[in-house]
Amino acid sequence: MDLISHEYADLRPLRTRRIIHATYSEPPDRVDEVALAALRTGTAASGTVVDVGCGTGALLRRCAESGHAGRLIGVDTSIASVRATGGKGVTALQGDACALPLRTRSVDCLMARHMLYHVSDVERALREARRVLRPGGTLVVVLNMRGTTPRLARMLRACAGRVGPPLPRQRSSTPRPSNRCLRRSSHG
């Protein structure tokens, strides 16, 4: 069993970490709200939304419960995550960010929230995201915090520039610096 599969065989620690972040982050961690705002725009509002590294599936369930008209798909390497995510308007697939089990240009919005630090080849994962996104699709990448993951933030920017248009500097829902990035796919 690899380290990721072992770490996420039981989702209780992940749920605990999410509660801790929601309770103690200063300023408040509003990752889900930022992602939901992105899902209300453009084709993502009624299109196919994929959450890579979906964890407990909580965000996708919120989308389903709020009446999202399109497909909602969670992808995770952890079988426990796949089991927790599937059902009630959400499809769950076991898969890897570097080899997504999705058709080319089949996704309107792809989210990669708090998971790129688990990926062995970030550039390959970004190429996969680009492959499955439809032209004009939205890519939502969330990293922990600039101060916590500066090396990953620099690597993401460098890799994104090699596989597609450069990422915008930043777009955040909070006045403090953040590396919550939203970007539209422009491949044709």
GROMACS .gro file of C-alpha atoms in nm:
model
  188
    1MET     CA    1   0.000   0.000   0.000
    2ASP     CA    2   0.149   0.338  -0.096
    3LEU     CA    3   0.175   0.625   0.152
    4ILE     CA    4  -0.127   0.816   0.014
    5SER     CA    5  -0.352   0.510   0.015
    6HIS     CA    6  -0.240   0.432   0.369
    7GLU     CA    7  -0.289   0.792   0.490
    8TYR     CA    8  -0.639   0.814   0.344
    9ALA     CA    9  -0.761   0.460   0.416
   10ASP     CA   10  -0.945   0.616   0.710
   11LEU     CA   11  -1.099   0.960   0.644
   12ARG     CA   12  -1.148   1.058   1.010
   13PRO     CA   13  -0.809   1.237   1.032
   14LEU     CA   14  -0.892   1.430   0.713
   15ARG     CA   15  -1.227   1.536   0.857
   16THR     CA   16  -1.049   1.645   1.176
   17ARG     CA   17  -0.793   1.853   0.977
   18ARG     CA   18  -1.076   2.024   0.788
   19ILE     CA   19  -1.251   2.112   1.116
   20ILE     CA   20  -0.927   2.248   1.261
   21HIS     CA   21  -0.865   2.466   0.955
   22ALA     CA   22  -1.223   2.592   0.958
   23THR     CA   23  -1.202   2.671   1.330
   24TYR     CA   24  -0.853   2.811   1.373
   25SER     CA   25  -0.731   2.963   1.044
   26GLU     CA   26  -0.662   3.336   1.073
   27PRO     CA   27  -0.804   3.497   0.875
   28PRO     CA   28  -1.072   3.231   0.824
   29ASP     CA   29  -1.002   2.966   0.563
   30ARG     CA   30  -1.274   3.009   0.301
   31VAL     CA   31  -1.157   2.754   0.045
   32ASP     CA   32  -1.498   2.599  -0.015
   33GLU     CA   33  -1.661   2.939  -0.064
   34VAL     CA   34  -1.395   3.040  -0.318
   35ALA     CA   35  -1.446   2.712  -0.505
   36LEU     CA   36  -1.826   2.746  -0.495
   37ALA     CA   37  -1.801   3.101  -0.631
   38ALA     CA   38  -1.599   2.967  -0.924
   39LEU     CA   39  -1.864   2.702  -0.985
   40ARG     CA   40  -2.135   2.967  -1.021
   41THR     CA   41  -1.965   3.131  -1.320
   42GLY     CA   42  -1.954   3.048  -1.689
   43THR     CA   43  -2.012   2.694  -1.809
   44ALA     CA   44  -1.921   2.556  -1.464
   45ALA     CA   45  -2.259   2.677  -1.334
   46SER     CA   46  -2.445   2.404  -1.522
   47GLY     CA   47  -2.165   2.192  -1.667
   48THR     CA   48  -1.950   1.900  -1.564
   49VAL     CA   49  -1.750   1.967  -1.248
   50VAL     CA   50  -1.465   1.740  -1.136
   51ASP     CA   51  -1.300   1.753  -0.795
   52VAL     CA   52  -0.961   1.580  -0.817
   53GLY     CA   53  -0.850   1.465  -0.474
   54CYS     CA   54  -1.212   1.491  -0.359
   55GLY     CA   55  -1.143   1.359  -0.008
   56THR     CA   56  -1.470   1.322   0.179
   57GLY     CA   57  -1.675   1.453  -0.115
   58ALA     CA   58  -1.831   1.724   0.104
   59LEU     CA   59  -1.796   2.005  -0.152
   60LEU     CA   60  -1.949   1.798  -0.432
   61ARG     CA   61  -2.239   1.700  -0.205
   62ARG     CA   62  -2.296   2.071  -0.129
   63CYS     CA   63  -2.312   2.133  -0.504
   64ALA     CA   64  -2.559   1.847  -0.553
   65GLU     CA   65  -2.775   1.963  -0.262
   66SER     CA   66  -2.783   2.318  -0.400
   67GLY     CA   67  -2.922   2.185  -0.728
   68HIS     CA   68  -2.620   2.192  -0.960
   69ALA     CA   69  -2.760   2.104  -1.302
   70GLY     CA   70  -2.450   1.935  -1.450
   71ARG     CA   71  -2.251   1.626  -1.367
   72LEU     CA   72  -2.051   1.618  -1.045
   73ILE     CA   73  -1.753   1.383  -1.040
   74GLY     CA   74  -1.504   1.314  -0.762
   75VAL     CA   75  -1.170   1.153  -0.844
   76ASP     CA   76  -0.937   1.024  -0.575
   77THR     CA   77  -0.668   0.759  -0.537
   78SER     CA   78  -0.814   0.659  -0.201
   79ILE     CA   79  -1.085   0.393  -0.217
   80ALA     CA   80  -1.220   0.528   0.115
   81SER     CA   81  -1.264   0.869  -0.051
   82VAL     CA   82  -1.436   0.714  -0.352
   83ARG     CA   83  -1.676   0.529  -0.122
   84ALA     CA   84  -1.743   0.843   0.084
   85THR     CA   85  -1.800   1.063  -0.222
   86GLY     CA   86  -2.027   0.858  -0.447
   87GLY     CA   87  -2.406   0.875  -0.443
   88LYS     CA   88  -2.676   1.143  -0.416
   89GLY     CA   89  -2.598   1.312  -0.747
   90VAL     CA   90  -2.221   1.260  -0.734
   91THR     CA   91  -2.020   1.008  -0.934
   92ALA     CA   92  -1.694   0.892  -0.773
   93LEU     CA   93  -1.401   0.741  -0.961
   94GLN     CA   94  -1.078   0.597  -0.834
   95GLY     CA   95  -0.798   0.758  -1.029
   96ASP     CA   96  -0.478   0.958  -1.030
   97ALA     CA   97  -0.435   1.329  -1.110
   98CYS     CA   98  -0.157   1.233  -1.352
   99ALA     CA   99  -0.383   0.995  -1.550
  100LEU     CA  100  -0.741   1.114  -1.508
  101PRO     CA  101  -1.009   0.856  -1.597
  102LEU     CA  102  -1.197   1.117  -1.805
  103ARG     CA  103  -1.246   1.190  -2.173
  104THR     CA  104  -1.052   1.470  -2.342
  105ARG     CA  105  -1.238   1.805  -2.332
  106SER     CA  106  -1.523   1.664  -2.124
  107VAL     CA  107  -1.499   1.890  -1.817
  108ASP     CA  108  -1.622   2.247  -1.763
  109CYS     CA  109  -1.455   2.297  -1.423
  110LEU     CA  110  -1.174   2.100  -1.264
  111MET     CA  111  -1.083   2.160  -0.901
  112ALA     CA  112  -0.756   2.056  -0.738
  113ARG     CA  113  -0.793   2.172  -0.379
  114HIS     CA  114  -0.527   2.098  -0.120
  115MET     CA  115  -0.396   1.797  -0.307
  116LEU     CA  116  -0.110   1.890  -0.540
  117TYR     CA  117   0.146   1.827  -0.266
  118HIS     CA  118   0.049   1.458  -0.295
  119VAL     CA  119   0.118   1.444  -0.670
  120SER     CA  120   0.450   1.299  -0.783
  121ASP     CA  121   0.458   1.499  -1.109
  122VAL     CA  122   0.278   1.834  -1.084
  123GLU     CA  123   0.349   1.925  -1.447
  124ARG     CA  124   0.192   1.599  -1.567
  125ALA     CA  125  -0.112   1.658  -1.346
  126LEU     CA  126  -0.155   2.008  -1.496
  127ARG     CA  127  -0.128   1.864  -1.849
  128GLU     CA  128  -0.400   1.613  -1.756
  129ALA     CA  129  -0.619   1.895  -1.624
  130ARG     CA  130  -0.566   2.083  -1.950
  131ARG     CA  131  -0.646   1.770  -2.153
  132VAL     CA  132  -0.983   1.709  -1.987
  133LEU     CA  133  -1.093   2.075  -1.969
  134ARG     CA  134  -1.312   2.207  -2.246
  135PRO     CA  135  -1.198   2.529  -2.416
  136GLY     CA  136  -1.306   2.811  -2.184
  137GLY     CA  137  -1.320   2.570  -1.888
  138THR     CA  138  -1.220   2.673  -1.538
  139LEU     CA  139  -0.930   2.533  -1.339
  140VAL     CA  140  -0.947   2.595  -0.964
  141VAL     CA  141  -0.621   2.525  -0.779
  142VAL     CA  142  -0.601   2.577  -0.405
  143LEU     CA  143  -0.274   2.548  -0.214
  144ASN     CA  144  -0.253   2.561   0.161
  145MET     CA  145  -0.098   2.903   0.220
  146ARG     CA  146   0.179   3.098   0.055
  147GLY     CA  147   0.387   3.090   0.374
  148THR     CA  148   0.328   2.717   0.421
  149THR     CA  149   0.392   2.598   0.066
  150PRO     CA  150   0.606   2.858  -0.116
  151ARG     CA  151   0.809   2.595  -0.306
  152LEU     CA  152   0.490   2.428  -0.432
  153ALA     CA  153   0.343   2.768  -0.533
  154ARG     CA  154   0.658   2.849  -0.736
  155MET     CA  155   0.657   2.503  -0.895
  156LEU     CA  156   0.288   2.531  -0.987
  157ARG     CA  157   0.345   2.868  -1.156
  158ALA     CA  158   0.647   2.739  -1.346
  159CYS     CA  159   0.474   2.418  -1.456
  160ALA     CA  160   0.153   2.596  -1.556
  161GLY     CA  161   0.352   2.831  -1.779
  162ARG     CA  162   0.508   2.535  -1.961
  163VAL     CA  163   0.181   2.348  -2.027
  164GLY     CA  164  -0.047   2.643  -2.107
  165PRO     CA  165  -0.099   3.013  -2.070
  166PRO     CA  166   0.061   3.162  -1.758
  167LEU     CA  167  -0.151   3.164  -1.445
  168PRO     CA  168  -0.282   3.504  -1.340
  169ARG     CA  169  -0.093   3.642  -1.042
  170GLN     CA  170  -0.374   3.579  -0.793
  171ARG     CA  171  -0.741   3.616  -0.732
  172SER     CA  172  -0.863   3.592  -0.378
  173SER     CA  173  -1.181   3.639  -0.183
  174THR     CA  174  -0.986   3.786   0.106
  175PRO     CA  175  -0.778   4.104   0.123
  176ARG     CA  176  -0.469   3.919   0.245
  177PRO     CA  177  -0.222   3.761   0.001
  178SER     CA  178  -0.332   3.419  -0.106
  179ASN     CA  179  -0.243   3.165  -0.369
  180ARG     CA  180  -0.594   3.063  -0.453
  181CYS     CA  181  -0.580   3.076  -0.830
  182LEU     CA  182  -0.857   3.062  -1.083
  183ARG     CA  183  -0.784   3.037  -1.450
  184ARG     CA  184  -0.971   2.981  -1.770
  185SER     CA  185  -0.844   2.722  -2.013
  186SER     CA  186  -0.776   2.877  -2.353
  187HIS     CA  187  -0.664   2.576  -2.552
  188GLY     CA  188  -0.848   2.528  -2.874
   0.00000   0.00000   0.00000
